[in-house]
mmCIF file of C-alpha atoms in Angstrom:
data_model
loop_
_atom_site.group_PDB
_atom_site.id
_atom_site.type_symbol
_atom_site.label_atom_id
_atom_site.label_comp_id
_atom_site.label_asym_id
_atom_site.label_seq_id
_atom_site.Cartn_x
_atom_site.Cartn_y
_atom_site.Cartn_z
ATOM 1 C CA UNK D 1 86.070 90.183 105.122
ATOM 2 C CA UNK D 2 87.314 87.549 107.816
ATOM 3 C CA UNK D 3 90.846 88.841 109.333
ATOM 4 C CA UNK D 4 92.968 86.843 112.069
ATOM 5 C CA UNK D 5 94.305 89.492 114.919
ATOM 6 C CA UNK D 6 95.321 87.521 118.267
ATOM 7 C CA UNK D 7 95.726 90.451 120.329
ATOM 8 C CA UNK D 8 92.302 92.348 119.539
ATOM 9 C CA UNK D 9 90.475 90.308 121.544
ATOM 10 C CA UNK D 10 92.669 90.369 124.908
ATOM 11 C CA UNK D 11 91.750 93.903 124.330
ATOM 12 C CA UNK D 12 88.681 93.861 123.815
ATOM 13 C CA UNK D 13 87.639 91.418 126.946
ATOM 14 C CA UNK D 14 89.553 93.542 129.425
ATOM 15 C CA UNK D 15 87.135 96.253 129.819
ATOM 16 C CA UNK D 16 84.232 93.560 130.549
ATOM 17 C CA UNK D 17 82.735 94.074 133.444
ATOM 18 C CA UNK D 18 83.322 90.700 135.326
ATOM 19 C CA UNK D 19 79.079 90.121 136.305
ATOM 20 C CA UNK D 20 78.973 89.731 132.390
ATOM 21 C CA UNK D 21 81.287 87.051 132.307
ATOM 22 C CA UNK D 22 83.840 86.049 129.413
ATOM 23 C CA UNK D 23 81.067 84.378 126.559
ATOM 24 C CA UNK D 24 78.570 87.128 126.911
ATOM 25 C CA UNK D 25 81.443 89.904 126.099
ATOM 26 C CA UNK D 26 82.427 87.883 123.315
ATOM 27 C CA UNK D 27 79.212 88.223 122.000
ATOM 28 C CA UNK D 28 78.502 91.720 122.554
ATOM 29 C CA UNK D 29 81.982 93.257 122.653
ATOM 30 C CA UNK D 30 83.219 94.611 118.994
ATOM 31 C CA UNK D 31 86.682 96.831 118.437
ATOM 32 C CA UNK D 32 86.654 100.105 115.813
ATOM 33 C CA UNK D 33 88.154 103.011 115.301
ATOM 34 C CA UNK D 34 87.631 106.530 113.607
ATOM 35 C CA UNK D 35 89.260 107.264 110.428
ATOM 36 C CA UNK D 36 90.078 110.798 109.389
ATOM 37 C CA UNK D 37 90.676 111.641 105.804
ATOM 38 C CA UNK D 38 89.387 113.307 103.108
ATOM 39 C CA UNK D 39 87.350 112.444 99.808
ATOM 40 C CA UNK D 40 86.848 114.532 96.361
ATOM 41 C CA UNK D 41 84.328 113.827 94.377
ATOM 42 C CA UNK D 42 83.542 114.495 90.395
ATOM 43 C CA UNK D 43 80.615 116.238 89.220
ATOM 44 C CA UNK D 44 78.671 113.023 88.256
ATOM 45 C CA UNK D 45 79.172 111.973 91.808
ATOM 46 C CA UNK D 46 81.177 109.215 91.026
ATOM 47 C CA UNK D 47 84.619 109.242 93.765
ATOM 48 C CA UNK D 48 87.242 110.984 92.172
ATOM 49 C CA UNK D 49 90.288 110.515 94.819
ATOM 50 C CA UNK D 50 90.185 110.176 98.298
ATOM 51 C CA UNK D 51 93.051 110.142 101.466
ATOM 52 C CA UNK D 52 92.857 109.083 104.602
ATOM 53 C CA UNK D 53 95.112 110.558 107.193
ATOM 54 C CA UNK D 54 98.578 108.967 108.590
ATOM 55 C CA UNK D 55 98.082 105.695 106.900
ATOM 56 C CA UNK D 56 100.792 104.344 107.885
ATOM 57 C CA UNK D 57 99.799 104.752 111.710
ATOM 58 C CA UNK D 58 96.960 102.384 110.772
ATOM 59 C CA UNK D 59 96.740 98.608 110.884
ATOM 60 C CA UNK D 60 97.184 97.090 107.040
ATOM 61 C CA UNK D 61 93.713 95.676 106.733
ATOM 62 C CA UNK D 62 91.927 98.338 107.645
ATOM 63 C CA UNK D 63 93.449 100.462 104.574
ATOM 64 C CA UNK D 64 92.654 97.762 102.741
ATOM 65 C CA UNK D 65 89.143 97.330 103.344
ATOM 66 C CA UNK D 66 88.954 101.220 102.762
ATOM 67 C CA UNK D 67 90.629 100.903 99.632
ATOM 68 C CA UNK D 68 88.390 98.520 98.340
ATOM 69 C CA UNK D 69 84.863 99.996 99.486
ATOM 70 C CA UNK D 70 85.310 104.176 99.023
ATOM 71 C CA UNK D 71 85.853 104.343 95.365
ATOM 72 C CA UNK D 72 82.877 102.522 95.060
ATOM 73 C CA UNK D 73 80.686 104.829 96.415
ATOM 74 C CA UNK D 74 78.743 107.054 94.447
ATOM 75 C CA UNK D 75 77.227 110.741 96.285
ATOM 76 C CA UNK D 76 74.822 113.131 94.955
ATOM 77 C CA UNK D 77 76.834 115.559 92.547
ATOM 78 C CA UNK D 78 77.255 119.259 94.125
ATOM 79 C CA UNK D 79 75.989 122.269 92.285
ATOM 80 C CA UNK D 80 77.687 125.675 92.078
ATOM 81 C CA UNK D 81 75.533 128.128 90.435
ATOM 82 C CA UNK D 82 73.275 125.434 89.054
ATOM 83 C CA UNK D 83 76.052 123.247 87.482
ATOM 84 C CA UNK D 84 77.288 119.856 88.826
ATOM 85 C CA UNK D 85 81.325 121.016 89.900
ATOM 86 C CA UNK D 86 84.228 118.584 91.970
ATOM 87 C CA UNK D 87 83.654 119.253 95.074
ATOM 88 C CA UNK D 88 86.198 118.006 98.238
ATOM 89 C CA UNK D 89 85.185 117.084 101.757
ATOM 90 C CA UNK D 90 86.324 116.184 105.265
ATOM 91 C CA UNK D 91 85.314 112.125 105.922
ATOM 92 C CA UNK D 92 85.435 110.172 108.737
ATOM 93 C CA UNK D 93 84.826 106.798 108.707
ATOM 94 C CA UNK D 94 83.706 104.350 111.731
ATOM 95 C CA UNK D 95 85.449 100.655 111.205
ATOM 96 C CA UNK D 96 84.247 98.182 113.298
ATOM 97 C CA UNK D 97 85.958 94.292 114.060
ATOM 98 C CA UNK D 98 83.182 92.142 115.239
ATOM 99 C CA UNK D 99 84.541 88.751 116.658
ATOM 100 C CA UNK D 100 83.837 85.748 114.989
ATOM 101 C CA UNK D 101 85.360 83.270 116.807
ATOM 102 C CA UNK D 102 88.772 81.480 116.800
ATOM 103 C CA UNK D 103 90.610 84.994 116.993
ATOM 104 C CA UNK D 104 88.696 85.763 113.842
ATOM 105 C CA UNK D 105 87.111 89.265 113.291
ATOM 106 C CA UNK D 106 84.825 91.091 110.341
ATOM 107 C CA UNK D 107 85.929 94.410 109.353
ATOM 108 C CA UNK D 108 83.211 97.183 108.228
ATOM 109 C CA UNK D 109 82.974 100.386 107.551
ATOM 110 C CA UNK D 110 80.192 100.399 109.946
ATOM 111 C CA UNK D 111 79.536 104.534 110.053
ATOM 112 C CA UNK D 112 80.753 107.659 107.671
ATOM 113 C CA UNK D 113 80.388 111.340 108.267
ATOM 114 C CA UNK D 114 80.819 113.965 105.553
ATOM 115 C CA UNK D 115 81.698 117.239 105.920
ATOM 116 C CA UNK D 116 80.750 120.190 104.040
ATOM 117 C CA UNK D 117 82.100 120.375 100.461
ATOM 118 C CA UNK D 118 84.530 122.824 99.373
ATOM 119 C CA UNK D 119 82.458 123.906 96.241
ATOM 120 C CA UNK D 120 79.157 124.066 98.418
ATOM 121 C CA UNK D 121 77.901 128.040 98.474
ATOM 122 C CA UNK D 122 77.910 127.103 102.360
ATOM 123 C CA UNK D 123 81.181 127.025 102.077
ATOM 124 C CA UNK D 124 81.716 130.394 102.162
ATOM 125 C CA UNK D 125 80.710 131.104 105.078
ATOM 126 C CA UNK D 126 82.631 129.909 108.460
ATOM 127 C CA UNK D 127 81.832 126.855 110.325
ATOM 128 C CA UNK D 128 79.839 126.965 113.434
ATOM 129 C CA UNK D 129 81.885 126.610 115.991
ATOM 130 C CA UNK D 130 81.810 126.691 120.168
ATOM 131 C CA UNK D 131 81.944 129.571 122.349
ATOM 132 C CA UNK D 132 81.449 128.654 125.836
ATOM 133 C CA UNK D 133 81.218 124.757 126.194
ATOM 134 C CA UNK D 134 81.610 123.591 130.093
ATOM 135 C CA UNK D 135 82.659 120.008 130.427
ATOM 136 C CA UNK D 136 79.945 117.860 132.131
ATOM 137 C CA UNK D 137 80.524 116.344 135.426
ATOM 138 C CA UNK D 138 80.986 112.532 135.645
ATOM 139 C CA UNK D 139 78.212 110.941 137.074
ATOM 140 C CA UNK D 140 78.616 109.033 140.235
ATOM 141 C CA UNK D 141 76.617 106.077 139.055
ATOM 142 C CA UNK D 142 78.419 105.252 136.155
ATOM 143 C CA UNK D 143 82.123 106.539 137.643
ATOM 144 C CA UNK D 144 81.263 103.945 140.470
ATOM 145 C CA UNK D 145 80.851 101.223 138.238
ATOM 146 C CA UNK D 146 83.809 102.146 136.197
ATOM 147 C CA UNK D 147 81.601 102.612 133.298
ATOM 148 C CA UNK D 148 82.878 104.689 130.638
ATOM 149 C CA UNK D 149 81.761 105.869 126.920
ATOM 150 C CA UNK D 150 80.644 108.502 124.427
ATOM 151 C CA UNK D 151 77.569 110.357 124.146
ATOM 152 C CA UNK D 152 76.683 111.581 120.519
ATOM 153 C CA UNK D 153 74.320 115.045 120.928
ATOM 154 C CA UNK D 154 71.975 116.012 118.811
ATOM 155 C CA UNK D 155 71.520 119.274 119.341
ATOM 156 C CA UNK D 156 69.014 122.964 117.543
ATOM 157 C CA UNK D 157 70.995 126.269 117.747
ATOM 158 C CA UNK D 158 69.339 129.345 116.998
ATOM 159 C CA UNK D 159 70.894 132.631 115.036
ATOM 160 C CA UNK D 160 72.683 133.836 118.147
ATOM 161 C CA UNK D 161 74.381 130.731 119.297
ATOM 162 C CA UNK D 162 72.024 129.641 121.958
ATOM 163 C CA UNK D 163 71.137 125.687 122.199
ATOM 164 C CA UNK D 164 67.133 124.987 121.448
ATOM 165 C CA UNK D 165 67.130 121.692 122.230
ATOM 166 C CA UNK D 166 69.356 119.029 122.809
ATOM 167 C CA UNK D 167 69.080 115.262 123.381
ATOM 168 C CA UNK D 168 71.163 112.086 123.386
ATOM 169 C CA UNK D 169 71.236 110.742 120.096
ATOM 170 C CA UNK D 170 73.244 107.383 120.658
ATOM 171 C CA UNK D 171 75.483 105.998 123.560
ATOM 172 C CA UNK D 172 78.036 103.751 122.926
ATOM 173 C CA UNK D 173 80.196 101.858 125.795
ATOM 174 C CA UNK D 174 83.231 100.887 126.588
ATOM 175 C CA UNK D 175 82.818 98.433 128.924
ATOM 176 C CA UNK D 176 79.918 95.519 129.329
ATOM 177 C CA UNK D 177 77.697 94.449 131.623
ATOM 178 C CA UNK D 178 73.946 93.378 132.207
ATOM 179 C CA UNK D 179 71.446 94.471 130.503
ATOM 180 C CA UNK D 180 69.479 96.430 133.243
ATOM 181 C CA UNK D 181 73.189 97.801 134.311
ATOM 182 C CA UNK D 182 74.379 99.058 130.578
ATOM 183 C CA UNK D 183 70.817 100.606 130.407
ATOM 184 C CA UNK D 184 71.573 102.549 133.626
ATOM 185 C CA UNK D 185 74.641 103.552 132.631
ATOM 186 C CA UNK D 186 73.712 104.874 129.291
ATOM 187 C CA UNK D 187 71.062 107.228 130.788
ATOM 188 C CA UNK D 188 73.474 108.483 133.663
ATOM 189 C CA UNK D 189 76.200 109.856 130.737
ATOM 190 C CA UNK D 190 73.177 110.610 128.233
ATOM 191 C CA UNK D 191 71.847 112.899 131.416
ATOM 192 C CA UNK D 192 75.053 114.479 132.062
ATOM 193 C CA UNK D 193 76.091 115.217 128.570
ATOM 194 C CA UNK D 194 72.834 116.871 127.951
ATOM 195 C CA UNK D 195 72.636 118.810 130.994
ATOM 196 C CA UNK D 196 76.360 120.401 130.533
ATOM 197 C CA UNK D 197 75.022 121.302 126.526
ATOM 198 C CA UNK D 198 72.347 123.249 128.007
ATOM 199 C CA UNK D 199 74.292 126.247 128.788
ATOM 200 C CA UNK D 200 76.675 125.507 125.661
ATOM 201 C CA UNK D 201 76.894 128.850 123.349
ATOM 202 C CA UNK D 202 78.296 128.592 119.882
ATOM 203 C CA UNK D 203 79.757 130.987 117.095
ATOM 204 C CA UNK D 204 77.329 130.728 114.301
ATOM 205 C CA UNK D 205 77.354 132.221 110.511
ATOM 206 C CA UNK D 206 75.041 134.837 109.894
ATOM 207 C CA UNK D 207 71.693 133.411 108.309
ATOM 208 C CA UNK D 208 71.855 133.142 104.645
ATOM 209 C CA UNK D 209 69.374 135.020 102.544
ATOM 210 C CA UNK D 210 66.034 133.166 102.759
ATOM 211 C CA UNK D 211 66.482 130.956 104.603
ATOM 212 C CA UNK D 212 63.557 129.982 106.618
ATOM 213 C CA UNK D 213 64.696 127.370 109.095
ATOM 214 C CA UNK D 214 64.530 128.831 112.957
ATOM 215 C CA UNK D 215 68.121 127.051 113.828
ATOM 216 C CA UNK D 216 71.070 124.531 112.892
ATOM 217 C CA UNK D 217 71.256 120.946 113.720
ATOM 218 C CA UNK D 218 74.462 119.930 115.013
ATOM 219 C CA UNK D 219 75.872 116.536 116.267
ATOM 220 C CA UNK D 220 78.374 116.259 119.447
ATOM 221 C CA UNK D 221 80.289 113.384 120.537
ATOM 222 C CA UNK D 222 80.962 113.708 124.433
ATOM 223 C CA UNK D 223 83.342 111.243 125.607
ATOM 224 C CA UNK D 224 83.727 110.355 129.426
ATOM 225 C CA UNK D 225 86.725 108.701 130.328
ATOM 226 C CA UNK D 226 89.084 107.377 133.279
ATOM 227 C CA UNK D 227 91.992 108.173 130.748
ATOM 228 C CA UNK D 228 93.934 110.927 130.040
ATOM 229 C CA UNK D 229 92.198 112.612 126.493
ATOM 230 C CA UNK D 230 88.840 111.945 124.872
ATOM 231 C CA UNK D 231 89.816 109.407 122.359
ATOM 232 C CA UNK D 232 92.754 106.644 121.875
ATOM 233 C CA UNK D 233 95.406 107.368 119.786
ATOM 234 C CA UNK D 234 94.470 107.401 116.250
ATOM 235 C CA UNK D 235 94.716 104.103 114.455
ATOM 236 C CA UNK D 236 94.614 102.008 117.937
ATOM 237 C CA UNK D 237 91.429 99.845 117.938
ATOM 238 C CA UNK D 238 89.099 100.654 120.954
ATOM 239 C CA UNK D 239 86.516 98.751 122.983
ATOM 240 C CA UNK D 240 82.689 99.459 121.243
ATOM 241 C CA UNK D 241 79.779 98.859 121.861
ATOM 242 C CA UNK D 242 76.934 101.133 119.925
ATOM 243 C CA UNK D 243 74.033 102.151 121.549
ATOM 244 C CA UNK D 244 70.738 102.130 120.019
ATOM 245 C CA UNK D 245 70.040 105.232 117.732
ATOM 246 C CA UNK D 246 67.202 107.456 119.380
ATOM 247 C CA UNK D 247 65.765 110.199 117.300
ATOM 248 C CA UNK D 248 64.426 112.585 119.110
ATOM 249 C CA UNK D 249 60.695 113.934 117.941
ATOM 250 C CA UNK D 250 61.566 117.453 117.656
ATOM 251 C CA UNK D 251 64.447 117.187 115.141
ATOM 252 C CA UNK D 252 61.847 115.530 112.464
ATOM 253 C CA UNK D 253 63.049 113.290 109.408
ATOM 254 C CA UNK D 254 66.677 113.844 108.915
ATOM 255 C CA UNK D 255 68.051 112.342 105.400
ATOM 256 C CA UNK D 256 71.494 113.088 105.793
ATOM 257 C CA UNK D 257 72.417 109.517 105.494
ATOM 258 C CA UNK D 258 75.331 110.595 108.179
ATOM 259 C CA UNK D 259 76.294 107.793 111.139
ATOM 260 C CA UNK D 260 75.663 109.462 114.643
ATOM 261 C CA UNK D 261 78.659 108.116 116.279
ATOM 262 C CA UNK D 262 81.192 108.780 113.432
ATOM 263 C CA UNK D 263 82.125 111.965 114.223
ATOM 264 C CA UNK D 264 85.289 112.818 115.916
ATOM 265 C CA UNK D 265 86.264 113.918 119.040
ATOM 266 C CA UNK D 266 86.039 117.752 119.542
ATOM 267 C CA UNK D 267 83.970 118.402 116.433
ATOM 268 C CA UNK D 268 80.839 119.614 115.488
ATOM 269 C CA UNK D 269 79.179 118.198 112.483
ATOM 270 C CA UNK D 270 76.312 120.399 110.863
ATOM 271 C CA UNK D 271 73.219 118.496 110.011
ATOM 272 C CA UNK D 272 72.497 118.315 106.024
ATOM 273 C CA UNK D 273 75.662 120.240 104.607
ATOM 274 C CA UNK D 274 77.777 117.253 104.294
ATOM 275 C CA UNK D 275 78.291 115.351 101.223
ATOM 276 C CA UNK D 276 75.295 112.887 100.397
ATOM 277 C CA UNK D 277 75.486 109.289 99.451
ATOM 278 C CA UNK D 278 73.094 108.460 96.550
ATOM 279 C CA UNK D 279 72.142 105.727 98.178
ATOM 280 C CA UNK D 280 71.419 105.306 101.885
ATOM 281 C CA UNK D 281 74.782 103.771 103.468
ATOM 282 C CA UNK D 282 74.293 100.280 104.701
ATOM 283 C CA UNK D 283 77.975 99.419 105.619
ATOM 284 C CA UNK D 284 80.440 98.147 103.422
#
């Protein structure tokens, strides 16, 4: 859907780094933001009611384009002692404006992330959830440059909390430059992110009867920033521009159907217990 917004993309260009010049940010630049809300859905998996938080703190047309796209969807139906039950989860969705030209833009949902549903038998047991997490240091080639972003971890904890493995699951920037530069500035925070997660040590549940999988898959965004707090304020468009998505080898075929880069700031989103989409998610 084709929306007019004159001041998006004065925001947008001011974080281009000037070697890229005006015409190849306009190309490469998009705006989103993360929506936070939740979703209930019926036991045929059709959407039953959903809410999205503070609407009113976000712009008209993206509750609109929500509204017109999430009731639509359709999930796998949850089971509760073998019978299809409602089931309510956390959502977050990633919109995304891509310019069009002529102070044009394209709203998407571009990403979704669902979180574990209320009548899941997971449920009843707590969240996994950090114990000792260290900030990572800024690295000096991408604080020279001014370069800023968010690192989305992929990351294997075993049953005391320990981290496996961890790797750098997507990058996105905030600011744009070359091709050669972005590249080096997506490894330096990628390289810093995962060496802080290293020594990261998390509360985890106690391992359900038979279960035979050595650890957890988790996903962490780490944002670096020159600003004060990890995120804009909610319902302010901010500068994006998505990384490719690298799966690492050791965390095999995931099915999820979850975006890496829509999960929120400060959470940790647990691999396979969200809500699933019948259908892989292809934007809306």
């Amino acid at each position: 859907m084709k929306y007019g917004m004159p001041g998006l993309l004065c925001m947008m260009l001011a974080g281009v780094a000037l070697a890229a010049g005006p015409r190849a940010a306009s190309e490469q630049m998009q705006a989103s933001m993360l929506v936070r809300g939740s979703i209930t859905v019926a036991a045929d998996g059709s959407v039953k009611s959903y809410l999205v938080d503070h609407p009113e703190q976000l712009p008209r047309e993206v509750v609109n384009l929500i509204a017109r796209n999430v009731p639509k969807w359709r999930f796998e139906p949850v089971a509760r002692a073998g019978q299809p039950v409602i089931a309510q989860a956390a959502m977050d969705l990633r919109v995304v404006a891509k310019p069009l030209g002529n102070d044009e833009f394209a709203l998407s949902v571009a990403g979704t992330n669902f979180g574990r549903p209320s009548s899941h038998a997971a449920a009843d047991s707590p969240p996994i959830s950090y114990k000792r997490r260290p900030p990572p240091a800024y690295p000096a080639l991408a604080a020279n440059a001014r370069a800023w972003g968010t690192v989305y971890l992929l990351l294997a904890i075993d049953h005391v909390g320990r981290v496996q493995h961890v790797d750098a699951e997507q990058v996105n920037l905030g600011v744009v430059g070359g091709d050669r530069e972005m590249g080096r500035w997506r490894h330096a925070l990628a390289q810093a992110a995962v060496s802080a997660a290293r020594d990261w040590t998390f509360n985890v549940p106690a391992p359900a009867s038979g279960a035979t999988s050595p650890h957890w898959l988790v996903r962490v965004p780490v944002a670096f920033t020159f600003a004060s707090g990890a995120e804009p304020r909610y319902g302010v468009w901010h500068r994006y521009l998505p990384g490719p998505r690298v799966m690492p080898a050791w965390a095999g075929k995931l099915d999820s159907g979850d975006s890496a880069d829509a999960v929120g700031a400060g959470s940790i989103s647990a691999v396979g217990e969200g809500l699933r989409r019948a259908k892989p998610f292809e934007g809306a």
